[in-house]
Amino acid sequence: MAAFHEVLFPLDVALKSAGGPERRTEIVTLGSGREERNARWAHSRRRYDAGYGVKTLAALSAVVAFFEERRGRLHGFRWRDRVDHSSAVTGAPTPLDQPIGTGDGSTTTFPLVKTYGGLHAPYRRPIVKPVAGSVLVAVNGVAQADGTQVFCDPATGVVTFLTGHVPASGAVITAGFLFDVPVRFDTDYLEIDLSAFEAGAIPTIPLIEIRP
């Protein structure tokens, strides 16, 4: 991913943010009153506003420094979504959380994904920024040793099975993980308002997900 810094936005500010997934759906109303709906995007794109989390002068200074180092919209970075940052629905991730592929005896790489829903039209979301050291992998329910049997690149979210440990044909590969969202600032201007709060605040800090 070009122009991306593997650094996490200040977590104390991110935990008080607002935002979520966005989709682009085209709707055409026919003369009969019926609708035709078409999904313009295969994957959702998340938007956030980090301004809600800036409540102190220290947080304000940290965000300004982070913004300047990213050169505004130029460089992407990691963002921790306080609602959706784990493969597990509740509790800590386990290696059985998410199916990520089926072995064929020769394929060695499997990208991380997280599946939403299941009955009508489950959505498989690519996970490209797992938290380093958090990825747990299993083959047919058996946990694989990180570094000796399997390795996951935290910069891409690709799981690689090492020599001698390639999943056999039909083997079910699952994984559990924590993850960040790759984002960038969606503005080149931060309007700093020192009168809104006692210490200072930035009314809005728009962020937008970077698609892989």
PDB file of C-alpha atoms in Angstrom:
ATOM      1  CA  MET A   1       0.000   0.000   0.000  1.00  0.00           C
ATOM      2  CA  ALA A   2       1.667   3.225  -1.188  1.00  0.00           C
ATOM      3  CA  ALA A   3       2.239   6.168   1.151  1.00  0.00           C
ATOM      4  CA  PHE A   4       1.233   4.275   4.283  1.00  0.00           C
ATOM      5  CA  HIS A   5       2.740   4.680   7.737  1.00  0.00           C
ATOM      6  CA  GLU A   6       2.481   1.630  10.020  1.00  0.00           C
ATOM      7  CA  VAL A   7       1.551   3.752  13.020  1.00  0.00           C
ATOM      8  CA  LEU A   8      -1.607   3.814  15.136  1.00  0.00           C
ATOM      9  CA  PHE A   9      -3.696   6.968  15.587  1.00  0.00           C
ATOM     10  CA  PRO A  10      -3.675   8.038  19.289  1.00  0.00           C
ATOM     11  CA  LEU A  11      -5.784   5.363  20.936  1.00  0.00           C
ATOM     12  CA  ASP A  12      -7.232   7.514  23.705  1.00  0.00           C
ATOM     13  CA  VAL A  13      -8.690   9.861  21.082  1.00  0.00           C
ATOM     14  CA  ALA A  14      -9.918   7.035  18.820  1.00  0.00           C
ATOM     15  CA  LEU A  15     -11.880   5.416  21.653  1.00  0.00           C
ATOM     16  CA  LYS A  16     -14.203   8.436  21.805  1.00  0.00           C
ATOM     17  CA  SER A  17     -14.809   8.712  18.063  1.00  0.00           C
ATOM     18  CA  ALA A  18     -17.887   8.246  15.866  1.00  0.00           C
ATOM     19  CA  GLY A  19     -18.278   6.490  12.533  1.00  0.00           C
ATOM     20  CA  GLY A  20     -18.915   3.236  10.725  1.00  0.00           C
ATOM     21  CA  PRO A  21     -19.307   1.481   7.363  1.00  0.00           C
ATOM     22  CA  GLU A  22     -20.615   3.176   4.228  1.00  0.00           C
ATOM     23  CA  ARG A  23     -21.936   1.531   1.067  1.00  0.00           C
ATOM     24  CA  ARG A  24     -22.815   2.904  -2.345  1.00  0.00           C
ATOM     25  CA  THR A  25     -26.132   1.624  -3.712  1.00  0.00           C
ATOM     26  CA  GLU A  26     -27.685   2.843  -6.950  1.00  0.00           C
ATOM     27  CA  ILE A  27     -31.510   2.837  -6.903  1.00  0.00           C
ATOM     28  CA  VAL A  28     -33.629   3.365 -10.011  1.00  0.00           C
ATOM     29  CA  THR A  29     -37.396   3.776  -9.661  1.00  0.00           C
ATOM     30  CA  LEU A  30     -39.222   2.422 -12.685  1.00  0.00           C
ATOM     31  CA  GLY A  31     -42.424   3.827 -14.145  1.00  0.00           C
ATOM     32  CA  SER A  32     -44.377   1.066 -12.441  1.00  0.00           C
ATOM     33  CA  GLY A  33     -43.078   2.169  -9.067  1.00  0.00           C
ATOM     34  CA  ARG A  34     -40.848  -0.863  -8.696  1.00  0.00           C
ATOM     35  CA  GLU A  35     -37.173  -0.417  -7.826  1.00  0.00           C
ATOM     36  CA  GLU A  36     -33.987  -1.777  -9.288  1.00  0.00           C
ATOM     37  CA  ARG A  37     -31.064  -1.727  -6.869  1.00  0.00           C
ATOM     38  CA  ASN A  38     -27.420  -2.188  -7.738  1.00  0.00           C
ATOM     39  CA  ALA A  39     -24.403  -2.278  -5.407  1.00  0.00           C
ATOM     40  CA  ARG A  40     -21.739   0.018  -6.830  1.00  0.00           C
ATOM     41  CA  TRP A  41     -19.117  -1.136  -4.318  1.00  0.00           C
ATOM     42  CA  ALA A  42     -18.204  -4.751  -3.590  1.00  0.00           C
ATOM     43  CA  HIS A  43     -16.829  -3.733  -0.192  1.00  0.00           C
ATOM     44  CA  SER A  44     -18.000  -1.208   2.360  1.00  0.00           C
ATOM     45  CA  ARG A  45     -15.818   1.794   3.156  1.00  0.00           C
ATOM     46  CA  ARG A  46     -15.604   3.142   6.677  1.00  0.00           C
ATOM     47  CA  ARG A  47     -15.691   6.776   7.705  1.00  0.00           C
ATOM     48  CA  TYR A  48     -14.902   8.193  11.119  1.00  0.00           C
ATOM     49  CA  ASP A  49     -14.825  11.508  12.945  1.00  0.00           C
ATOM     50  CA  ALA A  50     -12.115  11.606  15.592  1.00  0.00           C
ATOM     51  CA  GLY A  51     -12.980  15.123  16.753  1.00  0.00           C
ATOM     52  CA  TYR A  52     -15.221  13.849  19.553  1.00  0.00           C
ATOM     53  CA  GLY A  53     -12.197  12.410  21.337  1.00  0.00           C
ATOM     54  CA  VAL A  54     -10.223  15.651  21.609  1.00  0.00           C
ATOM     55  CA  LYS A  55     -11.049  16.969  25.083  1.00  0.00           C
ATOM     56  CA  THR A  56      -7.684  18.066  26.512  1.00  0.00           C
ATOM     57  CA  LEU A  57      -4.795  20.209  25.412  1.00  0.00           C
ATOM     58  CA  ALA A  58      -2.534  17.146  25.471  1.00  0.00           C
ATOM     59  CA  ALA A  59      -4.856  15.273  23.099  1.00  0.00           C
ATOM     60  CA  LEU A  60      -5.085  18.334  20.884  1.00  0.00           C
ATOM     61  CA  SER A  61      -1.305  18.608  20.629  1.00  0.00           C
ATOM     62  CA  ALA A  62      -0.972  14.879  19.899  1.00  0.00           C
ATOM     63  CA  VAL A  63      -3.494  15.039  17.054  1.00  0.00           C
ATOM     64  CA  VAL A  64      -1.899  18.130  15.509  1.00  0.00           C
ATOM     65  CA  ALA A  65       1.534  16.456  15.599  1.00  0.00           C
ATOM     66  CA  PHE A  66       0.081  13.267  14.099  1.00  0.00           C
ATOM     67  CA  PHE A  67      -1.665  15.252  11.356  1.00  0.00           C
ATOM     68  CA  GLU A  68       1.500  17.178  10.483  1.00  0.00           C
ATOM     69  CA  GLU A  69       3.639  14.035  10.300  1.00  0.00           C
ATOM     70  CA  ARG A  70       1.097  12.418   7.974  1.00  0.00           C
ATOM     71  CA  ARG A  71       1.154  15.619   5.840  1.00  0.00           C
ATOM     72  CA  GLY A  72      -2.626  15.859   5.974  1.00  0.00           C
ATOM     73  CA  ARG A  73      -4.198  13.507   3.429  1.00  0.00           C
ATOM     74  CA  LEU A  74      -0.875  12.324   1.977  1.00  0.00           C
ATOM     75  CA  HIS A  75      -0.007   9.328   4.158  1.00  0.00           C
ATOM     76  CA  GLY A  76      -2.298   6.616   5.468  1.00  0.00           C
ATOM     77  CA  PHE A  77      -2.138   5.134   8.973  1.00  0.00           C
ATOM     78  CA  ARG A  78      -3.768   2.621  11.310  1.00  0.00           C
ATOM     79  CA  TRP A  79      -7.033   3.345  13.093  1.00  0.00           C
ATOM     80  CA  ARG A  80      -8.544   1.246  15.889  1.00  0.00           C
ATOM     81  CA  ASP A  81     -12.326   0.963  15.469  1.00  0.00           C
ATOM     82  CA  ARG A  82     -13.655   0.800  19.020  1.00  0.00           C
ATOM     83  CA  VAL A  83     -16.705  -1.223  17.931  1.00  0.00           C
ATOM     84  CA  ASP A  84     -15.202  -3.616  15.388  1.00  0.00           C
ATOM     85  CA  HIS A  85     -11.551  -4.587  15.863  1.00  0.00           C
ATOM     86  CA  SER A  86     -11.648  -8.309  16.643  1.00  0.00           C
ATOM     87  CA  SER A  87     -12.411 -11.589  14.883  1.00  0.00           C
ATOM     88  CA  ALA A  88     -14.406 -12.690  17.924  1.00  0.00           C
ATOM     89  CA  VAL A  89     -17.980 -11.610  18.593  1.00  0.00           C
ATOM     90  CA  THR A  90     -17.244 -11.518  22.318  1.00  0.00           C
ATOM     91  CA  GLY A  91     -14.158 -12.269  24.372  1.00  0.00           C
ATOM     92  CA  ALA A  92     -10.603 -12.747  23.198  1.00  0.00           C
ATOM     93  CA  PRO A  93      -9.811 -14.045  19.686  1.00  0.00           C
ATOM     94  CA  THR A  94      -9.338 -17.796  19.242  1.00  0.00           C
ATOM     95  CA  PRO A  95      -7.834 -19.670  16.256  1.00  0.00           C
ATOM     96  CA  LEU A  96     -11.313 -20.996  15.400  1.00  0.00           C
ATOM     97  CA  ASP A  97     -13.053 -17.626  14.978  1.00  0.00           C
ATOM     98  CA  GLN A  98     -13.045 -17.076  11.205  1.00  0.00           C
ATOM     99  CA  PRO A  99     -12.715 -19.481   8.240  1.00  0.00           C
ATOM    100  CA  ILE A 100     -10.122 -18.062   5.847  1.00  0.00           C
ATOM    101  CA  GLY A 101      -9.728 -20.849   3.318  1.00  0.00           C
ATOM    102  CA  THR A 102      -9.524 -24.526   2.395  1.00  0.00           C
ATOM    103  CA  GLY A 103      -6.251 -26.285   1.660  1.00  0.00           C
ATOM    104  CA  ASP A 104      -5.490 -27.892  -1.695  1.00  0.00           C
ATOM    105  CA  GLY A 105      -2.122 -29.410  -0.832  1.00  0.00           C
ATOM    106  CA  SER A 106      -0.088 -26.709  -2.590  1.00  0.00           C
ATOM    107  CA  THR A 107      -1.398 -23.230  -1.708  1.00  0.00           C
ATOM    108  CA  THR A 108       0.714 -21.637   1.019  1.00  0.00           C
ATOM    109  CA  THR A 109      -0.864 -18.187   1.426  1.00  0.00           C
ATOM    110  CA  PHE A 110      -4.319 -17.235   2.683  1.00  0.00           C
ATOM    111  CA  PRO A 111      -5.501 -13.640   3.278  1.00  0.00           C
ATOM    112  CA  LEU A 112      -7.304 -12.873   6.517  1.00  0.00           C
ATOM    113  CA  VAL A 113     -11.032 -12.164   6.236  1.00  0.00           C
ATOM    114  CA  LYS A 114     -13.887 -11.519   8.634  1.00  0.00           C
ATOM    115  CA  THR A 115     -17.365 -12.785   7.750  1.00  0.00           C
ATOM    116  CA  TYR A 116     -20.494 -10.800   8.660  1.00  0.00           C
ATOM    117  CA  GLY A 117     -23.879 -12.492   8.624  1.00  0.00           C
ATOM    118  CA  GLY A 118     -24.471 -15.998   7.407  1.00  0.00           C
ATOM    119  CA  LEU A 119     -28.021 -16.868   6.378  1.00  0.00           C
ATOM    120  CA  HIS A 120     -28.884 -14.705   3.371  1.00  0.00           C
ATOM    121  CA  ALA A 121     -25.793 -13.017   1.950  1.00  0.00           C
ATOM    122  CA  PRO A 122     -22.732 -13.250   4.197  1.00  0.00           C
ATOM    123  CA  TYR A 123     -20.135 -10.544   3.586  1.00  0.00           C
ATOM    124  CA  ARG A 124     -16.428 -11.435   3.692  1.00  0.00           C
ATOM    125  CA  ARG A 125     -14.389  -8.380   4.597  1.00  0.00           C
ATOM    126  CA  PRO A 126     -10.670  -8.390   3.748  1.00  0.00           C
ATOM    127  CA  ILE A 127      -8.514  -7.742   6.818  1.00  0.00           C
ATOM    128  CA  VAL A 128      -5.251  -6.135   5.701  1.00  0.00           C
ATOM    129  CA  LYS A 129      -3.926  -4.612   8.935  1.00  0.00           C
ATOM    130  CA  PRO A 130      -3.946  -7.236  11.713  1.00  0.00           C
ATOM    131  CA  VAL A 131      -2.361  -6.280  15.013  1.00  0.00           C
ATOM    132  CA  ALA A 132       1.153  -7.738  15.153  1.00  0.00           C
ATOM    133  CA  GLY A 133       1.357 -10.784  17.417  1.00  0.00           C
ATOM    134  CA  SER A 134      -2.425 -11.219  17.688  1.00  0.00           C
ATOM    135  CA  VAL A 135      -3.022 -13.664  14.820  1.00  0.00           C
ATOM    136  CA  LEU A 136      -3.858 -17.257  15.799  1.00  0.00           C
ATOM    137  CA  VAL A 137      -4.218 -19.889  13.055  1.00  0.00           C
ATOM    138  CA  ALA A 138      -5.619 -23.417  13.084  1.00  0.00           C
ATOM    139  CA  VAL A 139      -5.861 -26.209  10.507  1.00  0.00           C
ATOM    140  CA  ASN A 140      -8.793 -28.591  11.015  1.00  0.00           C
ATOM    141  CA  GLY A 141      -9.093 -27.203  14.540  1.00  0.00           C
ATOM    142  CA  VAL A 142      -5.437 -27.753  15.452  1.00  0.00           C
ATOM    143  CA  ALA A 143      -3.556 -24.591  16.430  1.00  0.00           C
ATOM    144  CA  GLN A 144      -0.445 -23.809  14.383  1.00  0.00           C
ATOM    145  CA  ALA A 145       2.751 -22.484  15.956  1.00  0.00           C
ATOM    146  CA  ASP A 146       3.548 -18.919  14.938  1.00  0.00           C
ATOM    147  CA  GLY A 147       6.983 -18.587  13.361  1.00  0.00           C
ATOM    148  CA  THR A 148       7.611 -22.314  12.885  1.00  0.00           C
ATOM    149  CA  GLN A 149       4.462 -23.537  11.126  1.00  0.00           C
ATOM    150  CA  VAL A 150       2.788 -20.330  10.026  1.00  0.00           C
ATOM    151  CA  PHE A 151       3.457 -16.597   9.761  1.00  0.00           C
ATOM    152  CA  CYS A 152       1.129 -13.629   9.238  1.00  0.00           C
ATOM    153  CA  ASP A 153       2.418 -10.366   7.789  1.00  0.00           C
ATOM    154  CA  PRO A 154       0.924  -7.529   9.899  1.00  0.00           C
ATOM    155  CA  ALA A 155       1.350  -5.096   6.992  1.00  0.00           C
ATOM    156  CA  THR A 156      -0.793  -7.122   4.557  1.00  0.00           C
ATOM    157  CA  GLY A 157      -2.890  -9.605   6.544  1.00  0.00           C
ATOM    158  CA  VAL A 158      -1.606 -12.544   4.479  1.00  0.00           C
ATOM    159  CA  VAL A 159      -1.084 -15.831   6.340  1.00  0.00           C
ATOM    160  CA  THR A 160       1.801 -17.920   4.985  1.00  0.00           C
ATOM    161  CA  PHE A 161       2.356 -21.574   5.845  1.00  0.00           C
ATOM    162  CA  LEU A 162       6.024 -22.450   6.100  1.00  0.00           C
ATOM    163  CA  THR A 163       7.844 -25.335   4.412  1.00  0.00           C
ATOM    164  CA  GLY A 164       6.590 -28.713   5.575  1.00  0.00           C
ATOM    165  CA  HIS A 165       3.330 -27.327   6.965  1.00  0.00           C
ATOM    166  CA  VAL A 166       1.254 -26.641   3.843  1.00  0.00           C
ATOM    167  CA  PRO A 167      -2.416 -27.516   4.530  1.00  0.00           C
ATOM    168  CA  ALA A 168      -3.572 -30.757   2.926  1.00  0.00           C
ATOM    169  CA  SER A 169      -6.355 -30.879   0.371  1.00  0.00           C
ATOM    170  CA  GLY A 170      -9.699 -30.255   2.042  1.00  0.00           C
ATOM    171  CA  ALA A 171      -8.191 -28.969   5.297  1.00  0.00           C
ATOM    172  CA  VAL A 172     -10.198 -26.129   6.853  1.00  0.00           C
ATOM    173  CA  ILE A 173      -8.099 -23.113   7.794  1.00  0.00           C
ATOM    174  CA  THR A 174      -9.369 -20.752  10.469  1.00  0.00           C
ATOM    175  CA  ALA A 175      -7.918 -17.736  12.265  1.00  0.00           C
ATOM    176  CA  GLY A 176      -8.500 -15.335  15.112  1.00  0.00           C
ATOM    177  CA  PHE A 177      -7.026 -11.851  15.331  1.00  0.00           C
ATOM    178  CA  LEU A 178      -7.237  -8.231  16.355  1.00  0.00           C
ATOM    179  CA  PHE A 179      -7.075  -5.686  13.550  1.00  0.00           C
ATOM    180  CA  ASP A 180      -6.872  -2.031  12.620  1.00  0.00           C
ATOM    181  CA  VAL A 181      -8.446  -0.150   9.717  1.00  0.00           C
ATOM    182  CA  PRO A 182      -6.155   1.511   7.147  1.00  0.00           C
ATOM    183  CA  VAL A 183      -7.299   5.137   6.887  1.00  0.00           C
ATOM    184  CA  ARG A 184      -6.149   8.622   5.938  1.00  0.00           C
ATOM    185  CA  PHE A 185      -7.249  12.080   6.941  1.00  0.00           C
ATOM    186  CA  ASP A 186     -10.061  13.283   4.702  1.00  0.00           C
ATOM    187  CA  THR A 187      -8.996  16.909   5.018  1.00  0.00           C
ATOM    188  CA  ASP A 188      -5.859  18.976   4.587  1.00  0.00           C
ATOM    189  CA  TYR A 189      -7.040  21.543   7.132  1.00  0.00           C
ATOM    190  CA  LEU A 190      -7.610  21.194  10.873  1.00  0.00           C
ATOM    191  CA  GLU A 191      -9.702  23.978  12.342  1.00  0.00           C
ATOM    192  CA  ILE A 192      -8.535  24.367  15.935  1.00  0.00           C
ATOM    193  CA  ASP A 193     -11.017  26.067  18.265  1.00  0.00           C
ATOM    194  CA  LEU A 194      -9.582  27.068  21.638  1.00  0.00           C
ATOM    195  CA  SER A 195     -12.845  28.647  22.789  1.00  0.00           C
ATOM    196  CA  ALA A 196     -15.097  25.597  22.495  1.00  0.00           C
ATOM    197  CA  PHE A 197     -13.597  23.825  25.493  1.00  0.00           C
ATOM    198  CA  GLU A 198     -11.540  24.883  28.456  1.00  0.00           C
ATOM    199  CA  ALA A 199      -8.428  23.240  27.076  1.00  0.00           C
ATOM    200  CA  GLY A 200      -9.263  23.330  23.376  1.00  0.00           C
ATOM    201  CA  ALA A 201     -10.923  21.152  20.753  1.00  0.00           C
ATOM    202  CA  ILE A 202     -10.946  20.342  17.062  1.00  0.00           C
ATOM    203  CA  PRO A 203     -14.622  20.365  15.918  1.00  0.00           C
ATOM    204  CA  THR A 204     -14.133  17.686  13.272  1.00  0.00           C
ATOM    205  CA  ILE A 205     -11.362  15.298  12.223  1.00  0.00           C
ATOM    206  CA  PRO A 206     -12.702  13.325   9.245  1.00  0.00           C
ATOM    207  CA  LEU A 207     -11.026  10.034   8.403  1.00  0.00           C
ATOM    208  CA  ILE A 208     -11.764   7.663   5.518  1.00  0.00           C
ATOM    209  CA  GLU A 209     -10.771   4.053   4.955  1.00  0.00           C
ATOM    210  CA  ILE A 210      -8.128   3.280   2.346  1.00  0.00           C
ATOM    211  CA  ARG A 211      -9.079   0.331   0.204  1.00  0.00           C
ATOM    212  CA  PRO A 212      -6.375  -2.262  -0.495  1.00  0.00           C
TER     213      PRO A 212
END
